Short mmCIF file of C-alpha atoms in Angstrom, two decimals:
data_model
loop_
_atom_site.label_atom_id
_atom_site.label_comp_id
_atom_site.label_asym_id
_atom_site.label_seq_id
_atom_site.Cartn_x
_atom_site.Cartn_y
_atom_site.Cartn_z
CA MET A 20 -64.31 -24.86 -63.56
CA ASP A 21 -64.47 -27.86 -65.88
CA THR A 22 -67.29 -26.12 -67.78
CA LEU A 23 -65.14 -23.02 -68.33
CA ILE A 24 -62.15 -25.13 -69.37
CA LYS A 25 -64.27 -26.93 -71.98
CA ARG A 26 -65.55 -23.59 -73.30
CA ILE A 27 -62.02 -22.19 -73.50
CA LYS A 28 -60.81 -25.29 -75.36
CA ASN A 29 -63.63 -24.89 -77.88
CA ASP A 30 -63.01 -21.14 -78.31
CA GLU A 31 -66.38 -20.35 -76.71
CA ILE A 32 -64.99 -17.72 -74.34
CA ASP A 33 -63.38 -14.64 -75.86
CA LEU A 34 -60.02 -14.09 -74.15
CA LYS A 35 -58.90 -11.56 -76.78
CA THR A 36 -61.28 -8.73 -76.04
CA GLY A 37 -59.32 -5.88 -77.56
CA PHE A 38 -57.76 -4.80 -74.27
CA GLN A 39 -55.33 -7.70 -74.11
CA ARG A 40 -52.99 -5.53 -72.06
CA ARG A 41 -55.18 -6.77 -69.20
CA SER A 42 -54.48 -10.44 -69.79
CA GLY A 43 -51.17 -12.23 -69.49
CA ILE A 44 -49.54 -9.45 -67.46
CA TRP A 45 -49.43 -11.40 -64.21
CA SER A 46 -46.01 -12.90 -63.49
CA ASN A 47 -45.64 -16.68 -63.52
CA LYS A 48 -45.33 -16.49 -59.74
CA ALA A 49 -48.66 -14.66 -59.42
CA GLN A 50 -50.31 -17.13 -61.77
CA SER A 51 -48.83 -20.06 -59.83
CA ARG A 52 -50.31 -18.66 -56.62
CA LEU A 53 -53.76 -18.68 -58.25
CA ILE A 54 -53.33 -22.35 -59.20
CA GLU A 55 -52.14 -23.08 -55.66
CA SER A 56 -55.27 -21.40 -54.27
CA MET A 57 -57.39 -23.80 -56.27
CA LEU A 58 -55.33 -26.78 -55.13
CA ILE A 59 -55.85 -25.90 -51.45
CA ASN A 60 -59.53 -25.06 -51.98
CA ILE A 61 -59.42 -21.30 -51.43
CA PRO A 62 -62.57 -19.86 -53.10
CA LEU A 63 -62.01 -17.75 -56.20
CA PRO A 64 -63.68 -14.36 -56.71
CA ALA A 65 -66.80 -14.42 -58.89
CA PHE A 66 -66.55 -14.28 -62.68
CA TYR A 67 -68.75 -12.05 -64.83
CA MET A 68 -69.53 -12.86 -68.47
CA ASP A 69 -71.57 -11.31 -71.24
CA ALA A 70 -73.58 -14.30 -72.51
CA THR A 71 -75.57 -12.37 -75.12
CA ASP A 72 -74.00 -14.70 -77.70
CA ASP A 73 -74.26 -18.09 -76.05
CA SER A 74 -71.75 -19.58 -78.48
CA ARG A 75 -69.03 -17.12 -77.45
CA TRP A 76 -69.06 -15.55 -74.01
CA LEU A 77 -67.29 -12.24 -73.45
CA VAL A 78 -65.32 -11.74 -70.23
CA VAL A 79 -66.44 -8.75 -68.17
CA ASP A 80 -64.37 -9.54 -65.09
CA GLY A 81 -61.92 -12.41 -64.59
CA LEU A 82 -59.78 -12.17 -67.71
CA GLN A 83 -56.51 -12.54 -65.79
CA ARG A 84 -57.74 -15.63 -63.93
CA LEU A 85 -59.11 -17.29 -67.07
CA THR A 86 -55.91 -16.54 -68.97
CA THR A 87 -53.98 -18.21 -66.15
CA ILE A 88 -56.25 -21.28 -66.33
CA ARG A 89 -55.76 -21.50 -70.09
CA ARG A 90 -51.99 -21.09 -69.85
CA PHE A 91 -51.60 -23.72 -67.12
CA ALA A 92 -54.36 -26.31 -67.53
CA ILE A 93 -54.77 -26.25 -71.32
CA ASP A 94 -51.66 -24.92 -73.06
CA GLU A 95 -49.18 -25.79 -70.27
CA GLU A 96 -47.19 -22.63 -70.98
CA PHE A 97 -45.64 -22.34 -67.51
CA ALA A 98 -44.58 -24.47 -64.54
CA LEU A 99 -45.52 -23.74 -60.95
CA THR A 100 -43.12 -21.42 -59.16
CA GLY A 101 -42.99 -19.44 -55.93
CA LEU A 102 -45.57 -21.62 -54.15
CA GLU A 103 -46.26 -20.93 -50.47
CA PHE A 104 -47.75 -24.21 -49.23
CA LEU A 105 -47.17 -26.85 -51.91
CA SER A 106 -43.45 -26.45 -52.47
CA ASP A 107 -43.14 -30.14 -53.38
CA TYR A 108 -44.83 -29.29 -56.69
CA GLU A 109 -42.43 -26.51 -57.70
CA GLY A 110 -41.54 -26.83 -61.38
CA LYS A 111 -44.56 -28.99 -62.20
CA LYS A 112 -46.78 -28.36 -65.17
CA PHE A 113 -50.43 -29.42 -65.26
CA SER A 114 -49.70 -32.84 -66.76
CA GLY A 115 -47.03 -33.41 -64.11
CA LEU A 116 -49.45 -33.05 -61.20
CA PRO A 117 -51.06 -36.11 -59.59
CA ARG A 118 -54.46 -36.91 -61.03
CA SER A 119 -56.10 -35.92 -57.72
CA PHE A 120 -54.71 -32.39 -58.09
CA ARG A 121 -55.61 -32.10 -61.75
CA ARG A 122 -59.14 -33.19 -60.84
CA ARG A 123 -59.23 -30.67 -57.99
CA ILE A 124 -58.59 -27.86 -60.48
CA GLU A 125 -61.24 -29.14 -62.86
CA GLU A 126 -63.80 -29.56 -60.08
CA THR A 127 -63.19 -26.20 -58.41
CA ASP A 128 -66.52 -24.57 -57.60
CA ILE A 129 -66.92 -21.09 -59.02
CA ILE A 130 -69.55 -18.36 -59.01
CA LEU A 131 -70.36 -17.17 -62.52
CA HIS A 132 -72.68 -14.25 -63.26
CA LEU A 133 -74.03 -14.07 -66.83
CA ILE A 134 -75.41 -11.00 -68.62
CA GLN A 135 -78.36 -12.55 -70.41
CA PRO A 136 -79.48 -12.07 -74.05
CA GLY A 137 -81.85 -9.14 -74.42
CA THR A 138 -80.01 -6.91 -71.98
CA PRO A 139 -80.06 -3.34 -73.46
CA LEU A 140 -76.72 -2.05 -74.71
CA ASP A 141 -76.68 0.90 -72.33
CA VAL A 142 -77.23 -1.47 -69.39
CA LYS A 143 -74.43 -3.76 -70.60
CA PHE A 144 -72.14 -0.75 -70.91
CA ASP A 145 -72.91 0.26 -67.33
CA ILE A 146 -72.34 -3.29 -66.07
CA PHE A 147 -68.91 -3.36 -67.74
CA ARG A 148 -68.07 0.01 -66.20
CA ARG A 149 -69.22 -0.93 -62.69
CA ILE A 150 -68.17 -4.56 -62.42
CA ASN A 151 -64.68 -4.60 -63.91
CA THR A 152 -62.40 -4.79 -60.88
CA GLY A 153 -58.97 -5.24 -62.42
CA GLY A 154 -55.95 -3.30 -61.22
CA GLU A 155 -56.76 -0.57 -63.72
CA PRO A 156 -60.46 -0.05 -64.57
CA LEU A 157 -61.33 -0.17 -68.26
CA SER A 158 -61.68 3.10 -70.08
CA ALA A 159 -65.00 3.88 -71.75
CA GLN A 160 -63.44 3.25 -75.17
CA GLU A 161 -62.07 -0.14 -74.10
CA ILE A 162 -65.57 -1.11 -73.00
CA ARG A 163 -67.07 0.10 -76.28
CA HIS A 164 -64.42 -1.86 -78.15
CA ALA A 165 -65.25 -5.04 -76.24
CA LEU A 166 -68.99 -4.69 -76.78
CA ASN A 167 -68.88 -3.84 -80.49
CA GLN A 168 -66.57 -6.39 -82.06
CA GLY A 169 -66.87 -6.23 -85.84
CA ALA A 170 -65.77 -4.21 -88.85
CA VAL A 171 -65.71 -0.93 -86.96
CA THR A 172 -63.17 -2.09 -84.37
CA GLN A 173 -60.64 -2.95 -87.08
CA TRP A 174 -61.50 0.28 -88.92
CA LEU A 175 -60.78 2.38 -85.83
CA GLU A 176 -57.51 0.58 -85.19
CA THR A 177 -56.33 1.02 -88.79
CA LEU A 178 -57.04 4.75 -88.86
CA ALA A 179 -55.64 5.36 -85.37
CA GLU A 180 -52.38 3.72 -86.47
CA SER A 181 -52.23 5.53 -89.80
CA ASP A 182 -49.30 7.82 -90.55
CA TYR A 183 -51.57 10.74 -91.41
CA PHE A 184 -53.36 10.58 -88.03
CA LYS A 185 -50.07 10.39 -86.15
CA MET A 186 -48.65 13.24 -88.20
CA ALA A 187 -51.71 15.46 -87.74
CA THR A 188 -51.68 14.90 -83.97
CA ASP A 189 -47.88 14.95 -83.77
CA ASN A 190 -48.14 11.64 -81.90
CA GLY A 191 -50.01 13.53 -79.21
CA VAL A 192 -52.77 10.98 -78.55
CA ALA A 193 -51.89 7.94 -76.47
CA SER A 194 -52.83 4.47 -77.70
CA ARG A 195 -52.52 2.66 -74.38
CA ARG A 196 -56.10 3.28 -73.18
CA MET A 197 -57.45 3.56 -76.76
CA ASP A 198 -57.60 7.36 -76.59
CA ASP A 199 -56.46 7.42 -80.21
CA ARG A 200 -59.34 5.17 -81.29
CA GLU A 201 -61.80 7.32 -79.36
CA CYS A 202 -60.66 10.37 -81.36
CA VAL A 203 -61.26 8.53 -84.63
CA LEU A 204 -64.63 7.32 -83.31
CA ARG A 205 -65.68 10.89 -82.50
CA PHE A 206 -65.05 11.80 -86.13
CA LEU A 207 -67.05 8.81 -87.32
CA ALA A 208 -69.91 9.38 -84.86
CA PHE A 209 -70.58 12.92 -86.06
CA ASN A 210 -70.40 11.79 -89.66
CA LEU A 211 -73.03 9.16 -88.98
CA PHE A 212 -75.17 11.42 -86.77
CA SER A 213 -75.00 15.11 -87.70
CA PRO A 214 -74.06 17.47 -84.85
CA LYS A 215 -77.01 19.65 -85.90
CA LYS A 216 -79.29 16.79 -84.83
CA TYR A 217 -77.30 15.80 -81.75
CA SER A 218 -79.64 15.28 -78.80
CA ALA A 219 -78.00 12.57 -76.67
CA ASP A 220 -78.20 12.76 -72.91
CA ASN A 221 -74.93 10.85 -72.47
CA PHE A 222 -71.95 11.39 -74.76
CA ASP A 223 -70.37 8.01 -73.96
CA GLN A 224 -73.61 6.28 -74.95
CA PHE A 225 -73.68 8.37 -78.14
CA LEU A 226 -70.25 7.04 -79.11
CA HIS A 227 -71.37 3.53 -78.17
CA ALA A 228 -74.42 3.84 -80.46
CA ALA A 229 -72.17 5.08 -83.27
CA MET A 230 -69.97 1.97 -83.08
CA SER A 231 -73.03 -0.26 -83.12
CA ALA A 232 -74.49 1.61 -86.10
CA ALA A 233 -71.20 1.42 -88.00
CA ASN A 234 -71.13 -2.36 -87.62
CA GLU A 235 -74.62 -2.57 -89.08
CA ALA A 236 -74.07 -0.05 -91.88
CA GLU A 237 -74.33 -1.33 -95.43
CA GLY A 238 -72.34 -0.44 -98.51
CA GLY A 239 -69.13 1.57 -98.38
CA VAL A 240 -69.91 3.72 -95.33
CA LEU A 241 -66.65 2.95 -93.56
CA GLU A 242 -64.60 3.25 -96.74
CA GLU A 243 -66.15 6.64 -97.53
CA ASN A 244 -65.47 7.89 -94.02
CA ALA A 245 -61.91 6.58 -94.14
CA GLU A 246 -61.28 8.81 -97.15
CA ARG A 247 -62.87 11.79 -95.41
CA PHE A 248 -60.70 11.14 -92.38
CA ARG A 249 -57.54 11.01 -94.47
CA ARG A 250 -58.45 14.30 -96.15
CA ALA A 251 -59.20 15.91 -92.78
CA MET A 252 -55.87 14.81 -91.30
CA THR A 253 -53.76 15.90 -94.27
CA THR A 254 -55.57 19.26 -94.53
CA ALA A 255 -55.15 19.90 -90.79
CA THR A 256 -51.44 19.10 -91.03
CA GLU A 257 -50.96 21.47 -93.97
CA ILE A 258 -52.77 24.33 -92.18
CA PHE A 259 -51.67 23.92 -88.56
CA ALA A 260 -48.47 21.83 -88.85
CA ASN A 261 -47.86 20.31 -85.40
CA ASP A 262 -50.46 22.55 -83.73
CA ALA A 263 -53.61 20.93 -85.13
CA PHE A 264 -56.52 20.20 -82.78
CA ARG A 265 -54.99 22.24 -79.97
CA LYS A 266 -56.05 25.44 -78.27
CA ARG A 267 -54.16 28.50 -79.42
CA TYR A 268 -54.54 32.01 -77.99
CA ARG A 269 -51.32 33.67 -79.15
CA GLU A 270 -48.99 32.90 -82.01
CA ASN A 271 -45.94 32.34 -79.83
CA GLU A 272 -46.86 30.38 -76.70
CA THR A 273 -46.38 26.92 -75.28
CA ARG A 274 -48.33 24.25 -77.14
CA TYR A 275 -51.46 22.89 -75.55
CA PRO A 276 -52.27 19.14 -75.61
CA ILE A 277 -54.69 17.66 -78.15
CA ASN A 278 -58.24 18.75 -77.35
CA LYS A 279 -60.80 16.04 -78.22
CA ALA A 280 -63.63 18.54 -78.69
CA LEU A 281 -61.50 20.46 -81.19
CA PHE A 282 -60.45 17.22 -82.84
CA GLU A 283 -63.99 16.10 -83.58
CA THR A 284 -65.03 19.61 -84.69
CA TRP A 285 -62.12 20.36 -86.98
CA SER A 286 -61.88 16.83 -88.40
CA LEU A 287 -65.57 16.65 -89.32
CA THR A 288 -65.50 20.12 -90.91
CA LEU A 289 -62.29 19.56 -92.86
CA GLY A 290 -63.30 16.05 -93.91
CA ALA A 291 -66.52 17.38 -95.45
CA LEU A 292 -64.57 19.58 -97.89
CA ASN A 293 -63.87 18.41 -101.42
CA GLU A 294 -60.30 18.35 -102.70
CA GLU A 295 -60.62 21.75 -104.38
CA ASP A 296 -61.89 23.47 -101.24
CA SER A 297 -59.26 21.72 -99.16
CA ASP A 298 -56.54 23.14 -101.39
CA ARG A 299 -58.10 26.60 -101.25
CA LEU A 300 -58.28 26.46 -97.45
CA ILE A 301 -54.65 25.32 -97.22
CA ALA A 302 -53.68 28.33 -99.35
CA GLU A 303 -55.47 30.53 -96.80
CA GLY A 304 -53.75 28.78 -93.89
CA GLU A 305 -52.42 31.94 -92.27
CA LEU A 306 -55.89 33.48 -92.30
CA VAL A 307 -57.41 30.28 -90.82
CA ARG A 308 -54.93 30.30 -87.95
CA GLU A 309 -55.43 34.02 -87.32
CA ARG A 310 -59.22 33.73 -87.21
CA PHE A 311 -59.02 30.68 -84.98
CA ARG A 312 -56.91 32.60 -82.46
CA SER A 313 -59.43 35.43 -82.59
CA LEU A 314 -62.26 32.97 -81.98
CA MET A 315 -60.44 31.54 -78.96
CA ASN A 316 -59.78 34.99 -77.48
CA GLU A 317 -63.00 36.81 -78.30
CA ASP A 318 -65.75 34.21 -78.11
CA LYS A 319 -66.02 33.00 -74.53
CA ALA A 320 -68.95 30.74 -75.41
CA PHE A 321 -66.78 28.94 -77.96
CA GLU A 322 -63.90 28.60 -75.53
CA ALA A 323 -66.28 27.15 -72.95
CA SER A 324 -67.70 24.74 -75.52
CA ILE A 325 -64.29 23.03 -75.85
CA SER A 326 -63.27 23.30 -72.20
CA GLN A 327 -66.03 22.27 -69.79
CA GLY A 328 -69.08 20.06 -70.20
CA THR A 329 -68.12 19.50 -73.82
CA GLY A 330 -70.73 16.77 -74.34
CA SER A 331 -73.77 19.00 -73.81
CA VAL A 332 -76.12 19.47 -76.77
CA LYS A 333 -75.80 23.25 -76.76
CA LYS A 334 -72.01 23.29 -76.63
CA ILE A 335 -71.60 20.64 -79.31
CA GLN A 336 -73.87 22.43 -81.74
CA TYR A 337 -72.27 25.79 -80.96
CA ARG A 338 -68.66 24.78 -81.56
CA PHE A 339 -69.47 22.94 -84.79
CA ALA A 340 -71.37 25.98 -86.08
CA LYS A 341 -68.52 28.37 -85.25
CA ILE A 342 -65.80 26.28 -86.90
CA GLU A 343 -68.01 25.78 -89.98
CA GLU A 344 -68.57 29.55 -90.09
CA LEU A 345 -64.81 30.17 -89.77
CA VAL A 346 -63.96 27.78 -92.60
CA GLN A 347 -66.61 29.10 -94.95
CA GLY A 348 -65.54 32.67 -94.18
CA CYS A 349 -61.95 31.89 -95.13
CA LEU A 350 -63.04 30.13 -98.32
CA SER A 351 -65.11 33.12 -99.42
#
């Protein structure tokens, strides 16, 4: 444990992995019980770290426990409370413990598994997905966020929190599990890798590759796509109002939730338009909505492409082609 404490003190373990909802949510009582376990020599569960960057390890599993260690043994942010066996030490902070107890924490034996440098990204992704054993398993986007720290993570957050995204989706995409950032990432991914050339076997890995590529992109790639995204959101809002990116079969029916397959398809298509064509399409908004309803009702292949198995090559290429055809038809 002393090794981990030294790394935490020197900022060599990343405890702010982008899903911080998972750290610091234990009560002080629960955290005190963990410290008590160490003091009475109860073995801790194994830790898992991504050690690809040896100067800054990334926590795969054990974030809560490490946050507790930092808060108690380094920052002294809480005093022990609710102890079962060592009630004499209630109210004590780390510095208030006898040296023998402080040493016992520092000398606690732990099992630490490291993901070594050179491990392929898809393997790392799978390890994150399989190993994380917290109370609520990480979503695929939370894993992608953790593995691809860089410019793209801030870019996704900024656009997901933008007023034009929230207006276009009518606040219909939750931020808690990074669903909102995944929607923005889908837009970016198909701008970086054309849907006409899509050939991925695994859609989650496709999105993962897009984040990695965005971090490595040179020039103003992210800035250019941010402008396309803004144009797509404002155009969608003007045409569909609060019904954008949702299924629609009849004019007057209950609204459906945001459909991610429709989001990526409409946003990419609308974002590719120039300002003049965007204005022309907005002027033809009633026609766009009418033809979209017809497409939903009359083209079963299109409906299936946004409903089941939406990550298949055939369905992705089909729905993008049909929305592009709809838009161009309305423009002409």
